[in-house]
Coordinates of N, CA and C and ligand atoms in Angstrom, one line a residue:
H186 N 13.6 63.5 -41.3 CA 13.5 63.7 -40.4 C 13.0 62.7 -39.4
C187 N 12.3 62.1 -40.1 CA 11.4 61.9 -38.5 C 12.4 60.8 -38.1
M188 N 13.3 60.0 -38.3 CA 14.7 59.1 -38.2 C 15.3 59.7 -37.4
R189 N 15.7 61.7 -38.0 CA 16.5 62.1 -36.9 C 16.1 62.5 -36.1
S190 N 14.5 63.0 -36.0 CA 14.1 62.7 -34.3 C 13.8 62.7 -33.3
L191 N 14.1 61.4 -33.4 CA 13.6 60.3 -32.6 C 15.3 60.0 -32.5
G192 N 16.4 60.4 -32.9 CA 17.7 59.5 -32.2 C 17.4 62.0 -31.6
A193 N 17.0 62.7 -31.5 CA 17.0 63.4 -30.6 C 16.0 62.9 -29.7
A194 N 15.1 62.1 -29.8 CA 14.3 62.1 -27.6 C 15.2 61.3 -27.4
E195 N 16.0 60.0 -28.1 CA 16.1 59.5 -27.3 C 17.7 60.1 -26.9
K196 N 18.2 61.7 -27.4 CA 19.4 61.8 -26.3 C 18.5 62.9 -25.4
A197 N 17.2 63.6 -26.2 CA 16.7 63.7 -24.9 C 16.5 63.6 -23.1
L198 N 16.2 61.6 -24.1 CA 15.9 61.4 -22.1 C 17.4 60.7 -22.3
D199 N 18.2 59.7 -22.4 CA 18.7 59.8 -21.8 C 19.8 61.0 -20.6
L200 N 19.5 62.6 -22.1 CA 20.4 63.6 -21.0 C 19.4 63.8 -19.9
M201 N 17.8 63.3 -20.1 CA 17.2 64.1 -18.5 C 16.9 62.7 -17.7
V202 N 17.5 61.2 -17.6 CA 17.8 59.9 -16.6 C 18.5 60.8 -15.5
R203 N 20.2 60.7 -17.5 CA 21.2 60.8 -15.4 C 21.0 63.0 -14.6
R204 N 20.5 62.9 -16.0 CA 19.8 64.2 -14.5 C 19.3 64.0 -13.7
G205 N 18.2 64.0 -13.2 CA 17.5 62.6 -13.4 C 17.9 61.9 -11.6
I206 N 18.9 61.7 -11.7 CA 20.3 60.0 -11.2 C 20.3 61.3 -9.9
N207 N 21.6 61.6 -10.9 CA 22.8 62.4 -10.7 C 22.0 64.4 -9.2
R208 N 21.2 64.8 -9.6 CA 20.5 65.9 -9.1 C 20.3 65.5 -7.9
E209 N 19.4 66.2 -7.2 CA 18.9 66.2 -5.8 C 18.4 67.1 -5.6
A210 N 16.4 66.9 -4.9 CA 16.5 67.9 -4.7 C 15.9 68.7 -4.4
F211 N 15.4 68.4 -2.5 CA 14.6 68.2 -0.9 C 15.0 66.5 -0.6
G212 N 16.1 66.6 -1.0 CA 17.6 64.9 -0.1 C 16.9 64.3 -1.1
K213 N 16.3 63.8 -2.0 CA 15.8 63.0 -3.1 C 16.4 63.0 -4.1
P214 N 17.2 62.1 -5.2 CA 16.9 62.3 -6.6 C 16.1 62.8 -7.5
L215 N 15.9 63.9 -8.7 CA 14.7 64.4 -9.1 C 14.0 63.5 -9.2
V216 N 14.6 61.7 -9.8 CA 14.3 60.4 -10.3 C 13.0 60.4 -9.7
K217 N 13.2 60.2 -7.9 CA 11.9 59.8 -7.1 C 10.7 62.0 -6.8
L218 N 11.7 62.2 -7.6 CA 9.7 63.4 -7.2 C 9.2 63.5 -8.1
G219 N 7.9 63.9 -7.4 CA 6.4 64.3 -8.7 C 7.0 63.3 -9.5
G220 N 6.5 63.7 -10.9 CA 5.7 62.4 -11.8 C 6.6 61.9 -12.7
N221 N 8.1 62.3 -11.9 CA 9.6 63.0 -12.9 C 10.0 60.9 -13.7
T222 N 8.9 59.3 -12.5 CA 9.2 58.5 -13.3 C 8.7 58.7 -14.8
E223 N 7.5 59.5 -14.2 CA 6.5 58.6 -15.4 C 6.5 59.0 -16.5
I224 N 7.3 60.4 -16.1 CA 7.0 61.1 -17.7 C 8.9 60.8 -18.2
I225 N 9.5 60.2 -17.7 CA 11.2 59.0 -17.8 C 10.0 58.0 -18.9
S226 N 9.0 57.1 -18.2 CA 7.8 56.0 -19.2 C 7.5 56.4 -20.2
R227 N 6.8 57.9 -19.8 CA 6.0 57.9 -21.3 C 7.6 58.2 -22.0
A228 N 7.9 58.7 -22.0 CA 9.0 59.4 -23.8 C 9.0 58.1 -23.7
R229 N 10.0 56.8 -23.2 CA 10.7 55.6 -23.9 C 9.8 55.2 -24.5
I230 N 8.6 55.0 -23.4 CA 6.9 54.1 -24.7 C 7.2 54.5 -26.1
D231 N 6.5 56.1 -25.8 CA 6.5 56.9 -27.7 C 7.2 56.5 -28.4
I232 N 8.5 56.6 -27.7 CA 9.8 56.6 -28.7 C 9.5 55.5 -29.5
E233 N 9.6 54.6 -28.7 CA 9.5 53.4 -29.0 C 7.8 52.7 -30.2
A234 N 7.0 53.5 -29.9 CA 5.6 54.3 -30.6 C 6.0 54.3 -31.9
M235 N 6.6 55.7 -31.5 CA 7.3 56.5 -32.9 C 8.0 55.9 -33.6
R236 N 8.7 55.0 -33.0 CA 9.5 54.0 -33.7 C 9.4 52.9 -34.8
M237 N 8.0 52.7 -34.7 CA 7.5 51.6 -34.9 C 6.1 51.9 -35.9
M238 N 5.7 53.1 -35.6 CA 5.2 53.9 -36.9 C 6.1 54.8 -38.5
V239 N 7.2 55.1 -37.8 CA 7.9 56.1 -39.0 C 8.7 54.0 -40.2
L240 N 8.8 53.0 -38.8 CA 9.3 51.9 -39.8 C 8.4 52.3 -40.9
K241 N 7.1 51.5 -40.5 CA 5.6 51.5 -40.8 C 4.9 52.2 -42.0
A242 N 6.1 53.3 -41.6 CA 5.4 54.3 -42.7 C 7.3 54.6 -43.7
A243 N 8.0 53.7 -43.4 CA 8.8 53.8 -44.4 C 8.4 52.2 -45.8
K244 N 7.9 51.2 -44.5 CA 7.1 49.7 -45.0 C 6.0 50.7 -46.1
A245 N 5.7 51.2 -46.2 CA 4.4 51.3 -47.1 C 4.9 52.4 -48.4
M246 N 5.9 52.9 -48.0 CA 6.6 54.0 -49.0 C 7.6 52.5 -50.0
D247 N 8.5 51.1 -49.6 CA 8.2 50.6 -49.9 C 7.4 49.7 -51.2
V248 N 6.3 49.3 -50.2 CA 5.5 48.4 -50.8 C 4.7 48.6 -51.3
L249 N 3.9 50.8 -51.2 CA 3.1 50.7 -52.3 C 3.3 52.2 -52.9
G250 N 4.2 52.2 -52.5 CA 4.5 53.3 -53.5 C 5.1 54.5 -53.1
N251 N 5.0 56.3 -53.1 CA 5.7 57.7 -51.7 C 3.1 57.9 -51.9
K252 N 2.7 57.5 -53.9 CA 1.9 59.0 -53.2 C 1.3 58.2 -52.7
E253 N 0.7 56.3 -52.4 CA -0.2 55.9 -51.4 C 0.2 55.9 -49.9
A254 N 1.4 55.6 -50.0 CA 2.1 56.1 -48.8 C 2.0 57.3 -48.4
R255 N 1.1 58.5 -49.1 CA 1.7 59.7 -48.0 C 0.2 60.0 -47.2
V256 N -0.4 59.0 -46.7 CA -1.7 59.5 -45.5 C -0.1 58.5 -44.1
W257 N 0.5 57.9 -44.9 CA 1.2 57.5 -43.2 C 2.1 58.4 -43.2
I258 N 2.5 58.5 -44.5 CA 4.0 59.9 -43.7 C 3.6 60.8 -43.1
S259 N 2.5 61.4 -43.8 CA 1.8 62.9 -42.5 C 1.5 62.0 -41.4
M260 N 0.7 61.2 -41.6 CA 0.7 60.5 -39.9 C 1.8 60.3 -39.2
I261 N 3.3 60.4 -39.4 CA 4.0 60.6 -38.9 C 4.5 62.4 -39.0
K262 N 5.0 62.9 -39.8 CA 5.2 64.2 -40.0 C 4.5 65.4 -39.0
A263 N 3.0 64.3 -38.2 CA 1.8 65.2 -37.5 C 2.1 65.3 -35.9
M264 N 3.0 63.8 -36.1 CA 3.4 63.2 -34.1 C 4.3 63.1 -34.1
V265 N 5.5 62.9 -34.6 CA 7.2 62.8 -35.0 C 7.4 64.1 -34.2
P266 N 7.0 65.5 -34.8 CA 8.0 66.6 -34.6 C 7.0 66.9 -32.7
E267 N 6.3 66.1 -32.7 CA 5.7 67.5 -31.8 C 5.4 66.5 -29.8
R268 N 6.1 65.8 -30.6 CA 5.6 64.7 -29.3 C 7.7 65.5 -28.7
V269 N 8.1 64.8 -29.3 CA 9.9 65.1 -29.4 C 10.0 66.6 -29.6
C270 N 8.8 67.5 -29.9 CA 10.0 68.4 -28.7 C 9.6 68.5 -27.2
E271 N 8.3 67.6 -27.0 CA 7.8 67.4 -25.6 C 8.5 67.0 -24.5
I272 N 9.1 65.6 -25.3 CA 10.4 64.8 -24.1 C 11.4 65.8 -23.9
I273 N 11.8 66.4 -25.1 CA 12.5 67.8 -25.5 C 13.1 68.8 -24.5
D274 N 11.1 68.8 -24.4 CA 11.3 70.1 -23.1 C 10.6 70.1 -21.2
Q275 N 10.5 68.8 -21.1 CA 10.9 67.5 -19.6 C 11.6 67.0 -20.2
A276 N 12.8 66.6 -20.9 CA 14.6 66.5 -20.9 C 14.8 68.4 -20.1
I277 N 14.7 69.5 -20.9 CA 14.5 70.9 -20.2 C 14.4 71.0 -18.5
Q278 N 13.3 70.7 -19.0 CA 12.8 71.3 -17.2 C 13.4 69.7 -16.4
M279 N 13.6 69.3 -16.6 CA 14.3 68.5 -16.0 C 16.0 68.9 -15.3
H280 N 16.5 69.5 -16.2 CA 17.5 70.2 -15.9 C 17.9 71.6 -15.8
G281 N 16.0 72.5 -15.1 CA 16.2 73.7 -14.4 C 16.8 74.8 -15.0
A282 N 17.7 75.2 -14.5 CA 18.3 77.2 -15.6 C 19.2 76.2 -17.0
A283 N 20.0 74.9 -16.2 CA 21.2 74.4 -17.1 C 20.2 74.0 -18.6
G284 N 19.5 73.3 -18.0 CA 18.7 73.2 -19.3 C 18.5 74.4 -21.1
V285 N 18.2 75.5 -20.6 CA 18.1 76.9 -20.8 C 19.1 77.4 -22.1
S286 N 20.6 76.9 -20.8 CA 21.2 77.5 -21.8 C 22.3 76.4 -22.2
Q287 N 23.7 77.8 -22.2 CA 24.4 76.5 -23.2 C 24.7 75.0 -23.2
W288 N 24.6 75.1 -21.5 CA 25.9 74.1 -20.8 C 24.5 72.5 -21.6
T289 N 23.8 72.0 -21.5 CA 23.8 70.9 -22.4 C 22.3 72.0 -24.1
P290 N 22.9 70.6 -24.4 CA 22.4 70.9 -26.4 C 21.1 71.3 -26.6
L291 N 19.6 70.6 -25.3 CA 18.7 71.0 -25.6 C 18.3 72.2 -26.0
A292 N 18.5 73.5 -25.4 CA 17.7 74.6 -25.9 C 17.3 74.2 -27.9
G293 N 18.8 74.4 -28.4 CA 19.4 73.8 -29.9 C 17.9 72.6 -29.8
M294 N 18.3 71.6 -28.8 CA 17.4 70.6 -30.4 C 16.0 71.1 -30.1
Y295 N 15.3 72.2 -29.3 CA 14.3 72.5 -28.9 C 14.2 72.6 -30.6
T296 N 15.1 73.8 -31.0 CA 14.4 75.0 -31.7 C 14.1 73.9 -33.3
Q297 N 15.5 73.0 -33.1 CA 15.8 72.5 -34.2 C 14.0 71.7 -34.6
Q298 N 13.6 71.1 -33.6 CA 12.5 69.2 -33.5 C 11.3 71.2 -33.9
R299 N 11.0 72.4 -33.1 CA 9.5 73.6 -33.3 C 10.0 73.4 -35.1
T300 N 11.0 73.6 -35.8 CA 10.5 74.3 -36.9 C 10.5 73.6 -37.8
L301 N 11.3 72.1 -37.3 CA 10.3 71.0 -37.9 C 9.0 70.9 -38.2
R302 N 8.3 71.6 -37.3 CA 6.1 71.3 -37.3 C 6.4 72.8 -38.4
L303 N 6.8 72.9 -38.4 CA 6.4 73.8 -39.6 C 6.5 73.2 -41.5
A304 N 8.6 73.1 -40.8 CA 9.2 73.2 -42.5 C 8.5 72.7 -43.6
D305 N 8.2 70.8 -42.6 CA 8.2 69.9 -44.1 C 7.0 70.0 -44.0
G306 N 5.7 71.5 -44.1 CA 4.9 72.1 -43.6 C 4.1 72.1 -43.2
P307 N 3.1 72.8 -42.7 CA 2.6 72.8 -40.3 C 2.4 71.4 -40.4
D308 N 2.2 71.4 -39.4 CA 0.8 71.0 -38.7 C -1.0 69.7 -39.6
E309 N -0.2 71.2 -39.1 CA -2.5 71.3 -39.8 C -2.8 70.4 -41.0
V310 N -1.5 70.9 -41.5 CA -1.6 70.1 -43.2 C -1.4 68.9 -43.2
H311 N -0.5 67.9 -42.4 CA -0.4 66.8 -42.0 C -1.5 66.3 -41.1
H312 N -2.4 67.3 -40.7 CA -3.8 66.9 -39.8 C -5.3 66.6 -41.4
M313 N -5.1 67.4 -41.5 CA -6.0 68.4 -42.5 C -5.7 66.6 -43.1
V314 N -4.6 66.3 -44.0 CA -4.3 64.9 -45.2 C -4.5 63.5 -44.3
V315 N -4.7 62.9 -43.2 CA -4.8 62.2 -42.1 C -6.8 61.6 -41.8
G316 N -7.2 63.6 -41.8 CA -8.2 63.7 -41.0 C -9.4 63.2 -42.6
R317 N -9.2 64.6 -43.8 CA -9.5 62.8 -44.8 C -10.1 62.1 -44.7
H318 N -8.3 61.6 -45.5 CA -8.4 60.1 -45.7 C -9.9 59.3 -44.5
E319 N -9.1 59.8 -43.0 CA -10.2 58.8 -42.6 C -11.7 59.1 -43.1
I320 N -12.3 60.3 -43.2 CA -14.0 61.0 -43.0 C -13.9 60.4 -44.4
R321 N -13.0 59.8 -45.8 CA -13.3 59.1 -47.3 C -14.3 58.3 -46.6
K322 N -13.4 57.2 -46.0 CA -13.8 56.0 -45.8 C -15.7 55.6 -46.0
Y323 N -15.6 56.6 -45.0 CA -17.3 56.8 -44.0 C -18.3 57.0 -45.9
Q324 N -17.4 57.7 -46.4 CA -18.6 58.7 -47.7 C -18.1 58.0 -48.7
G325 N -18.1 55.7 -48.6 CA -17.9 55.8 -50.1 C -16.4 55.9 -51.4
G326 N -15.7 57.3 -49.9 CA -14.3 58.0 -51.2 C -13.6 56.4 -51.5
E327 N -12.1 56.8 -50.7 CA -11.1 56.5 -50.7 C -11.1 54.3 -50.1
E328 N -10.6 53.6 -50.4 CA -10.0 52.3 -50.0 C -9.4 52.5 -49.6
D329 N -9.8 52.2 -48.6 CA -8.6 51.1 -46.7 C -7.1 50.4 -47.1
A330 N -8.1 49.1 -47.5 CA -7.8 48.0 -47.6 C -5.7 48.5 -47.8
S331 N -5.2 48.6 -49.4 CA -4.2 48.7 -48.6 C -3.0 49.2 -47.7
L332 N -3.4 50.6 -46.8 CA -3.3 51.5 -46.4 C -3.5 49.8 -44.6
A333 N -3.9 49.4 -44.6 CA -4.3 47.9 -43.5 C -3.3 47.3 -43.9
S334 N -3.4 46.6 -45.2 CA -2.4 45.1 -45.3 C -1.3 46.0 -45.7
V335 N 0.1 46.9 -44.8 CA 1.3 46.8 -45.4 C 2.2 46.3 -44.3
W336 N 2.2 45.6 -44.1 CA 2.1 45.1 -42.9 C 2.6 43.5 -43.7
R337 N 1.2 43.1 -44.1 CA 1.2 41.8 -44.6 C 1.8 41.5 -46.5
K338 N 2.6 43.1 -47.1 CA 3.4 42.8 -47.6 C 4.1 42.0 -48.3
Ligands
FAD462 C1 13.4 76.4 -41.7 C2 12.8 75.9 -43.1 C3 12.4 75.4 -44.1 C4 11.9 74.9 -44.8 N1 12.4 74.6 -45.7 C5 11.2 74.0 -46.7 C6 12.1 72.9 -47.7 O1 12.7 72.7 -48.2 N2 10.5 73.6 -49.4 C7 9.8 74.3 -49.5 O2 8.9 74.4 -50.2 N3 9.0 75.2 -48.0 C8 9.5 75.1 -46.8 N4 9.5 75.0 -45.5 C9 9.2 76.2 -45.8 C10 7.7 76.3 -45.1 O3 6.8 75.1 -45.9 C11 6.4 77.0 -45.0 O4 6.7 77.9 -43.7 C12 5.3 75.8 -44.2 O5 4.5 75.5 -44.4 C13 4.3 77.2 -43.3 O6 3.8 78.2 -44.1 P1 4.9 79.6 -44.4 O7 5.2 79.8 -43.3 O8 3.8 80.2 -45.4 O9 3.1 79.9 -43.0 P2 1.5 80.5 -43.7 O10 1.4 79.5 -45.0 O11 0.9 82.2 -43.0 O12 0.7 79.2 -41.9 C14 0.3 80.0 -40.9 C15 -0.6 79.3 -40.0 O13 -1.1 78.7 -40.6 C16 -1.6 77.6 -40.3 N5 -2.3 77.0 -41.5 C17 -1.7 76.2 -42.8 N6 -1.7 75.9 -43.3 C18 -3.1 75.5 -43.3 C19 -3.6 74.6 -42.9 N7 -4.4 74.3 -44.3 N8 -5.1 74.5 -42.2 C20 -5.3 75.4 -40.8 N9 -3.9 75.5 -40.3 C21 -3.3 76.1 -41.4 C22 -0.7 76.8 -39.6 O14 -0.6 77.2 -38.4 C23 0.2 77.9 -40.0 O15 1.6 77.0 -38.9 C24 10.8 76.1 -45.0 C25 10.2 76.5 -43.2 C26 11.3 76.7 -43.0 C27 10.6 77.3 -41.8

């Protein structure tokens, strides 16, 4: 799911930039108006960061096994669809009314990503897994060393 979500984010960013370059308002391309350059920058930065997180979760599944990797899996399930929803929403905004029409795939993509925030367990449950794990480290519970060393294995 998260890998497909990253593909959707790439598509949304691609559409956002094309639209921002080609559409003018107030005599300027949209990319030069408001905070649109920063919106594009933040989308690229976060897509790359999410890709690294997904890779790390996959690596954790490989080296620790699915049970031990559950915290990493919950982290990406909580983070990726939420941020991808936001990136698609920003692409919709850059498209104006066309963004919510059938002229672009964006509205459908948004619905798919929004659904993921429920379908694989609601966001809150993933945050509960991650938050509980973090808190237990301070209560003499779960040892975090294996998670911290995922990359070294
Ligand atoms: C398209 C789709 C596909 C699905 N596929 C599957 C599937 O393959 N297998 C499967 O088992 N289920 C599947 N589901 C069900 C999905 O896991 C549930 O819809 C989801 O867990 C939320 O449960 P609910 O709809 O009963 O809502 P509720 O349990 O009523 O939850 C409603 C809201 O309450 C809040 N909430 C719930 N639990 C907590 C919590 N612990 N802490 C804080 N807030 C909480 C969340 O905001 C949540 O969205 C699918 C759902 C959809 C929409």
